[in-house]
Amino acid sequence: MNSFFDAVKTVPLNHYIILSAVIFAIGVMGVLIRRNAIIIFMSVELMLNAVNLLLTAFSVYHGDPNGQVFVFFIMALAAAEVAVGLAIIVMIYRNTNSVDINVLNRLKW
Amino acid sequence: MSIFYFIAFLSILFAVLVISAKNPVHSILYLILTFFTFTIQYILLNAQFLAIVNFIVYMGAILVLFLYTLMLINLNKDAEPVKSNMLKIAGVLGGGCFLVVIIASLKALGVSQPVVLQNPGLGLVKNLGKVLFNEFLLPFEVSSLLLLSAMVGAVLLATRDKKTTV
């Protein structure tokens, strides 16, 4: 078991940052290129998770448990956000019969 | 060391599949796999509490909620209209620019120290519970209020208004 955790001890912090940045960038691209509201929402979840992973890596790097407590709070926040967001999407679908975000342009100036 | 890179490759691969899959159901299944690779990363960092919470809350609760919503609104009958290629290229370029900026700034920083777990009990439930219920007791209680209001809000929003619909 100890050798299993020794396996990650040689990974530089920069590689964790790069991994999280790549996942975050994929989330940004997903928000920009998709039109389905649910998939945009999933891309936002992807970005949240990239940040969570980075916070955990920093927390382990500094030996400070506060970072992991923060990740716990972010997860609670994400659960609340998903519940309300999906309720809004269901509401939009009932009113417009689609989840295409280009239909929702009534607030456009 | 190679475990980290293998899992990182898998998470990037599945994340790309999430945003490129045509069928939304496939997209959600790939998202579950992505979150599973994140759980493995937490285990590798010995953050056992977060690994379990990520497994239960994200893969168990949030993604099942996504699947149920997709089932409720039944998207299969009309496929998603595709954006024009111009907009897609612009979106990928925008995300790519963001990535290049971050990686370039990391290169400017130079070589970093490896992530070493100094205290093996850092991410265990015992240790995190002590921090959570001492320093973060008030935010913990406030987050319970947040979850309650989110629950009430979700039920209120998703309920059909009896007066307007027959």
mmCIF file of C-alpha atoms in Angstrom:
data_model
loop_
_atom_site.group_PDB
_atom_site.id
_atom_site.type_symbol
_atom_site.label_atom_id
_atom_site.label_comp_id
_atom_site.label_asym_id
_atom_site.label_seq_id
_atom_site.Cartn_x
_atom_site.Cartn_y
_atom_site.Cartn_z
ATOM 1 C CA MET A 1 0.000 0.000 0.000
ATOM 2 C CA ASN A 2 2.824 2.406 0.795
ATOM 3 C CA SER A 3 4.473 1.799 -2.554
ATOM 4 C CA PHE A 4 1.138 2.708 -4.135
ATOM 5 C CA PHE A 5 1.272 6.194 -2.608
ATOM 6 C CA ASP A 6 4.975 6.453 -3.362
ATOM 7 C CA ALA A 7 3.921 6.209 -6.988
ATOM 8 C CA VAL A 8 2.628 9.798 -7.039
ATOM 9 C CA LYS A 9 5.364 11.311 -4.920
ATOM 10 C CA THR A 10 7.466 12.159 -7.936
ATOM 11 C CA VAL A 11 4.779 14.101 -9.822
ATOM 12 C CA PRO A 12 5.665 17.823 -9.900
ATOM 13 C CA LEU A 13 3.047 20.335 -8.832
ATOM 14 C CA ASN A 14 3.190 21.912 -12.287
ATOM 15 C CA HIS A 15 1.783 18.767 -13.859
ATOM 16 C CA TYR A 16 -1.250 18.923 -11.602
ATOM 17 C CA ILE A 17 -1.734 22.558 -12.621
ATOM 18 C CA ILE A 18 -1.415 21.637 -16.294
ATOM 19 C CA LEU A 19 -3.907 18.777 -15.956
ATOM 20 C CA SER A 20 -6.432 21.031 -14.251
ATOM 21 C CA ALA A 21 -5.882 23.791 -16.808
ATOM 22 C CA VAL A 22 -6.466 21.363 -19.672
ATOM 23 C CA ILE A 23 -9.699 20.062 -18.131
ATOM 24 C CA PHE A 24 -10.810 23.628 -17.383
ATOM 25 C CA ALA A 25 -10.065 24.682 -20.975
ATOM 26 C CA ILE A 26 -12.071 21.713 -22.275
ATOM 27 C CA GLY A 27 -14.949 22.904 -20.095
ATOM 28 C CA VAL A 28 -14.638 26.436 -21.517
ATOM 29 C CA MET A 29 -14.653 25.048 -25.062
ATOM 30 C CA GLY A 30 -17.718 22.963 -24.254
ATOM 31 C CA VAL A 31 -19.582 26.048 -23.044
ATOM 32 C CA LEU A 32 -18.586 27.932 -26.199
ATOM 33 C CA ILE A 33 -19.266 25.332 -28.886
ATOM 34 C CA ARG A 34 -22.359 23.465 -27.716
ATOM 35 C CA ARG A 35 -25.950 24.719 -27.934
ATOM 36 C CA ASN A 36 -27.686 22.151 -25.762
ATOM 37 C CA ALA A 37 -28.256 23.745 -22.345
ATOM 38 C CA ILE A 38 -27.700 20.453 -20.500
ATOM 39 C CA ILE A 39 -24.309 19.874 -22.107
ATOM 40 C CA ILE A 40 -23.297 23.454 -21.302
ATOM 41 C CA PHE A 41 -24.257 22.716 -17.722
ATOM 42 C CA MET A 42 -22.128 19.558 -17.776
ATOM 43 C CA SER A 43 -19.174 21.584 -19.042
ATOM 44 C CA VAL A 44 -19.581 23.883 -16.058
ATOM 45 C CA GLU A 45 -19.437 20.815 -13.804
ATOM 46 C CA LEU A 46 -16.229 19.788 -15.559
ATOM 47 C CA MET A 47 -14.689 23.185 -14.772
ATOM 48 C CA LEU A 48 -15.756 22.940 -11.121
ATOM 49 C CA ASN A 49 -14.129 19.529 -10.844
ATOM 50 C CA ALA A 50 -10.877 20.732 -12.382
ATOM 51 C CA VAL A 51 -10.703 23.423 -9.708
ATOM 52 C CA ASN A 52 -11.508 20.865 -7.000
ATOM 53 C CA LEU A 53 -8.651 18.628 -8.097
ATOM 54 C CA LEU A 54 -6.230 21.549 -8.111
ATOM 55 C CA LEU A 55 -7.321 22.679 -4.634
ATOM 56 C CA THR A 56 -6.746 19.147 -3.332
ATOM 57 C CA ALA A 57 -3.302 18.981 -4.953
ATOM 58 C CA PHE A 58 -2.342 22.337 -3.383
ATOM 59 C CA SER A 59 -3.700 21.180 -0.032
ATOM 60 C CA VAL A 60 -1.534 18.043 -0.133
ATOM 61 C CA TYR A 61 1.446 20.049 -1.369
ATOM 62 C CA HIS A 62 1.293 22.446 1.596
ATOM 63 C CA GLY A 63 0.088 19.862 4.121
ATOM 64 C CA ASP A 64 -2.879 22.097 4.962
ATOM 65 C CA PRO A 65 -6.317 20.464 5.475
ATOM 66 C CA ASN A 66 -8.199 23.737 4.864
ATOM 67 C CA GLY A 67 -7.995 23.227 1.098
ATOM 68 C CA GLN A 68 -9.790 19.907 1.300
ATOM 69 C CA VAL A 69 -12.510 21.399 3.518
ATOM 70 C CA PHE A 70 -12.978 24.034 0.832
ATOM 71 C CA VAL A 71 -13.397 21.319 -1.785
ATOM 72 C CA PHE A 72 -16.088 19.805 0.410
ATOM 73 C CA PHE A 73 -17.938 23.146 0.497
ATOM 74 C CA ILE A 74 -17.581 23.528 -3.270
ATOM 75 C CA MET A 75 -19.163 20.095 -3.717
ATOM 76 C CA ALA A 76 -22.113 21.057 -1.491
ATOM 77 C CA LEU A 77 -22.488 24.264 -3.508
ATOM 78 C CA ALA A 78 -22.339 22.326 -6.787
ATOM 79 C CA ALA A 79 -25.094 19.990 -5.612
ATOM 80 C CA ALA A 80 -27.358 22.954 -4.810
ATOM 81 C CA GLU A 81 -26.477 24.650 -8.084
ATOM 82 C CA VAL A 82 -27.235 21.546 -10.143
ATOM 83 C CA ALA A 83 -30.617 21.052 -8.477
ATOM 84 C CA VAL A 84 -31.741 24.633 -9.156
ATOM 85 C CA GLY A 85 -30.163 24.755 -12.631
ATOM 86 C CA LEU A 86 -31.788 21.555 -13.824
ATOM 87 C CA ALA A 87 -35.144 22.755 -12.464
ATOM 88 C CA ILE A 88 -34.699 25.926 -14.526
ATOM 89 C CA ILE A 89 -33.819 23.879 -17.622
ATOM 90 C CA VAL A 90 -36.935 21.711 -17.167
ATOM 91 C CA MET A 91 -38.957 24.927 -16.831
ATOM 92 C CA ILE A 92 -37.420 26.329 -20.040
ATOM 93 C CA TYR A 93 -38.216 23.098 -21.845
ATOM 94 C CA ARG A 94 -41.839 23.302 -20.754
ATOM 95 C CA ASN A 95 -42.175 26.858 -22.006
ATOM 96 C CA THR A 96 -40.260 26.658 -25.289
ATOM 97 C CA ASN A 97 -40.224 22.907 -26.059
ATOM 98 C CA SER A 98 -36.471 22.896 -26.592
ATOM 99 C CA VAL A 99 -33.261 23.283 -24.620
ATOM 100 C CA ASP A 100 -31.473 25.113 -27.431
ATOM 101 C CA ILE A 101 -29.936 28.229 -25.904
ATOM 102 C CA ASN A 102 -30.406 30.226 -29.118
ATOM 103 C CA VAL A 103 -34.160 30.206 -28.500
ATOM 104 C CA LEU A 104 -33.567 32.138 -25.290
ATOM 105 C CA ASN A 105 -32.732 35.465 -26.876
ATOM 106 C CA ARG A 106 -35.515 37.637 -25.481
ATOM 107 C CA LEU A 107 -33.116 39.411 -23.132
ATOM 108 C CA LYS A 108 -30.911 40.279 -26.095
ATOM 109 C CA TRP A 109 -30.449 43.994 -26.502
ATOM 110 C CA MET B 1 4.457 8.109 -11.290
ATOM 111 C CA SER B 2 3.166 6.561 -14.480
ATOM 112 C CA ILE B 3 -0.217 5.894 -12.821
ATOM 113 C CA PHE B 4 -0.768 9.648 -12.567
ATOM 114 C CA TYR B 5 -0.017 10.244 -16.237
ATOM 115 C CA PHE B 6 -2.162 7.329 -17.375
ATOM 116 C CA ILE B 7 -5.144 8.546 -15.306
ATOM 117 C CA ALA B 8 -4.557 12.135 -16.442
ATOM 118 C CA PHE B 9 -4.600 10.983 -20.061
ATOM 119 C CA LEU B 10 -7.854 9.107 -19.441
ATOM 120 C CA SER B 11 -9.522 12.122 -17.813
ATOM 121 C CA ILE B 12 -8.537 14.405 -20.694
ATOM 122 C CA LEU B 13 -9.738 11.832 -23.235
ATOM 123 C CA PHE B 14 -13.119 11.386 -21.549
ATOM 124 C CA ALA B 15 -13.491 15.146 -21.043
ATOM 125 C CA VAL B 16 -12.995 15.692 -24.781
ATOM 126 C CA LEU B 17 -15.544 12.960 -25.483
ATOM 127 C CA VAL B 18 -18.032 14.713 -23.137
ATOM 128 C CA ILE B 19 -18.091 17.857 -25.224
ATOM 129 C CA SER B 20 -17.858 16.116 -28.610
ATOM 130 C CA ALA B 21 -20.453 13.332 -28.227
ATOM 131 C CA LYS B 22 -23.541 13.850 -30.380
ATOM 132 C CA ASN B 23 -25.972 12.053 -28.104
ATOM 133 C CA PRO B 24 -26.503 13.795 -24.722
ATOM 134 C CA VAL B 25 -26.875 10.438 -22.938
ATOM 135 C CA HIS B 26 -23.420 9.360 -24.160
ATOM 136 C CA SER B 27 -22.129 12.719 -23.017
ATOM 137 C CA ILE B 28 -23.383 12.100 -19.485
ATOM 138 C CA LEU B 29 -21.932 8.579 -19.416
ATOM 139 C CA TYR B 30 -18.539 9.962 -20.455
ATOM 140 C CA LEU B 31 -18.864 12.599 -17.734
ATOM 141 C CA ILE B 32 -19.369 9.797 -15.193
ATOM 142 C CA LEU B 33 -16.149 8.179 -16.416
ATOM 143 C CA THR B 34 -14.319 11.514 -16.162
ATOM 144 C CA PHE B 35 -15.457 11.921 -12.574
ATOM 145 C CA PHE B 36 -14.360 8.369 -11.853
ATOM 146 C CA THR B 37 -10.840 9.218 -13.007
ATOM 147 C CA PHE B 38 -10.962 12.256 -10.700
ATOM 148 C CA THR B 39 -11.873 9.932 -7.830
ATOM 149 C CA ILE B 40 -8.769 7.868 -8.615
ATOM 150 C CA GLN B 41 -6.684 11.046 -8.537
ATOM 151 C CA TYR B 42 -8.048 11.849 -5.067
ATOM 152 C CA ILE B 43 -7.140 8.348 -3.899
ATOM 153 C CA LEU B 44 -3.622 8.779 -5.301
ATOM 154 C CA LEU B 45 -3.338 12.002 -3.286
ATOM 155 C CA ASN B 46 -4.570 10.035 -0.226
ATOM 156 C CA ALA B 47 -7.570 12.387 0.097
ATOM 157 C CA GLN B 48 -9.846 9.514 1.034
ATOM 158 C CA PHE B 49 -12.732 11.619 2.347
ATOM 159 C CA LEU B 50 -12.895 13.646 -0.875
ATOM 160 C CA ALA B 51 -12.624 10.490 -2.969
ATOM 161 C CA ILE B 52 -15.670 9.021 -1.241
ATOM 162 C CA VAL B 53 -17.632 12.297 -1.360
ATOM 163 C CA ASN B 54 -16.771 12.740 -5.037
ATOM 164 C CA PHE B 55 -17.863 9.192 -5.738
ATOM 165 C CA ILE B 56 -21.172 9.461 -3.863
ATOM 166 C CA VAL B 57 -22.181 13.078 -4.516
ATOM 167 C CA TYR B 58 -20.973 13.556 -8.089
ATOM 168 C CA MET B 59 -21.238 10.127 -9.636
ATOM 169 C CA GLY B 60 -24.116 8.960 -7.481
ATOM 170 C CA ALA B 61 -26.330 11.997 -7.066
ATOM 171 C CA ILE B 62 -25.547 14.775 -9.528
ATOM 172 C CA LEU B 63 -25.113 12.671 -12.655
ATOM 173 C CA VAL B 64 -28.177 10.565 -11.892
ATOM 174 C CA LEU B 65 -30.042 13.880 -11.615
ATOM 175 C CA PHE B 66 -28.717 14.816 -15.066
ATOM 176 C CA LEU B 67 -29.832 11.489 -16.508
ATOM 177 C CA TYR B 68 -33.305 11.854 -15.000
ATOM 178 C CA THR B 69 -33.674 15.362 -16.403
ATOM 179 C CA LEU B 70 -32.648 14.109 -19.817
ATOM 180 C CA MET B 71 -35.215 11.334 -19.532
ATOM 181 C CA LEU B 72 -37.913 13.823 -18.500
ATOM 182 C CA ILE B 73 -37.367 16.207 -21.383
ATOM 183 C CA ASN B 74 -36.786 13.433 -23.949
ATOM 184 C CA LEU B 75 -34.396 15.031 -26.421
ATOM 185 C CA ASN B 76 -34.275 12.111 -28.801
ATOM 186 C CA LYS B 77 -36.975 13.332 -31.150
ATOM 187 C CA ASP B 78 -35.181 16.450 -32.326
ATOM 188 C CA ALA B 79 -31.421 16.321 -32.662
ATOM 189 C CA GLU B 80 -29.440 19.316 -31.483
ATOM 190 C CA PRO B 81 -28.952 21.818 -34.310
ATOM 191 C CA VAL B 82 -25.243 22.215 -34.943
ATOM 192 C CA LYS B 83 -23.519 25.535 -34.656
ATOM 193 C CA SER B 84 -21.761 26.851 -37.709
ATOM 194 C CA ASN B 85 -18.148 25.773 -38.117
ATOM 195 C CA MET B 86 -16.978 29.350 -37.762
ATOM 196 C CA LEU B 87 -18.378 29.577 -34.227
ATOM 197 C CA LYS B 88 -16.922 26.178 -33.318
ATOM 198 C CA ILE B 89 -13.454 27.202 -34.476
ATOM 199 C CA ALA B 90 -13.773 30.467 -32.551
ATOM 200 C CA GLY B 91 -14.790 28.565 -29.398
ATOM 201 C CA VAL B 92 -11.899 26.111 -29.644
ATOM 202 C CA LEU B 93 -9.483 28.978 -30.329
ATOM 203 C CA GLY B 94 -10.768 30.840 -27.286
ATOM 204 C CA GLY B 95 -10.292 27.837 -25.009
ATOM 205 C CA GLY B 96 -6.919 27.115 -26.589
ATOM 206 C CA CYS B 97 -5.709 30.670 -25.983
ATOM 207 C CA PHE B 98 -6.662 30.338 -22.314
ATOM 208 C CA LEU B 99 -4.701 27.093 -22.077
ATOM 209 C CA VAL B 100 -1.650 28.538 -23.833
ATOM 210 C CA VAL B 101 -1.568 31.530 -21.482
ATOM 211 C CA ILE B 102 -1.672 29.339 -18.367
ATOM 212 C CA ILE B 103 0.936 26.874 -19.621
ATOM 213 C CA ALA B 104 3.230 29.672 -20.778
ATOM 214 C CA SER B 105 3.028 31.328 -17.364
ATOM 215 C CA LEU B 106 3.849 27.966 -15.768
ATOM 216 C CA LYS B 107 6.875 27.624 -18.042
ATOM 217 C CA ALA B 108 8.005 31.067 -16.915
ATOM 218 C CA LEU B 109 7.805 29.892 -13.298
ATOM 219 C CA GLY B 110 10.284 27.093 -13.936
ATOM 220 C CA VAL B 111 10.520 23.640 -12.401
ATOM 221 C CA SER B 112 8.289 22.991 -9.389
ATOM 222 C CA GLN B 113 8.750 20.712 -6.391
ATOM 223 C CA PRO B 114 7.075 17.302 -6.466
ATOM 224 C CA VAL B 115 3.812 16.917 -4.562
ATOM 225 C CA VAL B 116 4.821 15.007 -1.436
ATOM 226 C CA LEU B 117 2.349 13.962 1.215
ATOM 227 C CA GLN B 118 4.069 15.059 4.434
ATOM 228 C CA ASN B 119 1.303 13.970 6.797
ATOM 229 C CA PRO B 120 -0.280 10.663 5.685
ATOM 230 C CA GLY B 121 -3.426 11.351 7.746
ATOM 231 C CA LEU B 122 -4.138 14.673 6.035
ATOM 232 C CA GLY B 123 -7.134 13.678 3.957
ATOM 233 C CA LEU B 124 -8.681 11.185 6.341
ATOM 234 C CA VAL B 125 -12.168 11.681 7.771
ATOM 235 C CA LYS B 126 -10.802 12.012 11.315
ATOM 236 C CA ASN B 127 -8.491 14.888 10.482
ATOM 237 C CA LEU B 128 -10.889 16.724 8.161
ATOM 238 C CA GLY B 129 -13.767 16.320 10.612
ATOM 239 C CA LYS B 130 -11.760 18.068 13.314
ATOM 240 C CA VAL B 131 -11.057 21.014 11.008
ATOM 241 C CA LEU B 132 -14.605 21.101 9.684
ATOM 242 C CA PHE B 133 -16.269 21.186 13.085
ATOM 243 C CA ASN B 134 -13.826 23.599 14.706
ATOM 244 C CA GLU B 135 -12.797 26.335 12.292
ATOM 245 C CA PHE B 136 -15.532 25.860 9.711
ATOM 246 C CA LEU B 137 -18.523 25.185 11.951
ATOM 247 C CA LEU B 138 -20.469 28.298 10.917
ATOM 248 C CA PRO B 139 -19.942 27.813 7.144
ATOM 249 C CA PHE B 140 -20.956 24.175 7.607
ATOM 250 C CA GLU B 141 -24.251 25.186 9.200
ATOM 251 C CA VAL B 142 -24.837 27.879 6.584
ATOM 252 C CA SER B 143 -24.278 25.330 3.820
ATOM 253 C CA SER B 144 -27.069 23.216 5.301
ATOM 254 C CA LEU B 145 -29.303 26.277 4.947
ATOM 255 C CA LEU B 146 -28.125 26.640 1.335
ATOM 256 C CA LEU B 147 -29.027 23.034 0.557
ATOM 257 C CA LEU B 148 -32.474 23.473 2.139
ATOM 258 C CA SER B 149 -33.190 26.609 0.117
ATOM 259 C CA ALA B 150 -31.900 24.915 -3.054
ATOM 260 C CA MET B 151 -34.262 22.013 -2.435
ATOM 261 C CA VAL B 152 -37.239 24.331 -1.889
ATOM 262 C CA GLY B 153 -36.272 26.373 -4.954
ATOM 263 C CA ALA B 154 -35.900 23.328 -7.189
ATOM 264 C CA VAL B 155 -39.275 21.926 -6.154
ATOM 265 C CA LEU B 156 -40.932 25.327 -6.582
ATOM 266 C CA LEU B 157 -39.413 25.900 -10.030
ATOM 267 C CA ALA B 158 -40.106 22.459 -11.417
ATOM 268 C CA THR B 159 -43.677 22.245 -10.164
ATOM 269 C CA ARG B 160 -46.280 22.935 -12.788
ATOM 270 C CA ASP B 161 -48.409 25.967 -12.027
ATOM 271 C CA LYS B 162 -51.947 24.652 -11.619
ATOM 272 C CA LYS B 163 -53.642 27.902 -12.633
ATOM 273 C CA THR B 164 -51.892 28.416 -15.965
ATOM 274 C CA THR B 165 -51.885 24.801 -17.159
ATOM 275 C CA VAL B 166 -55.058 22.801 -17.436
#
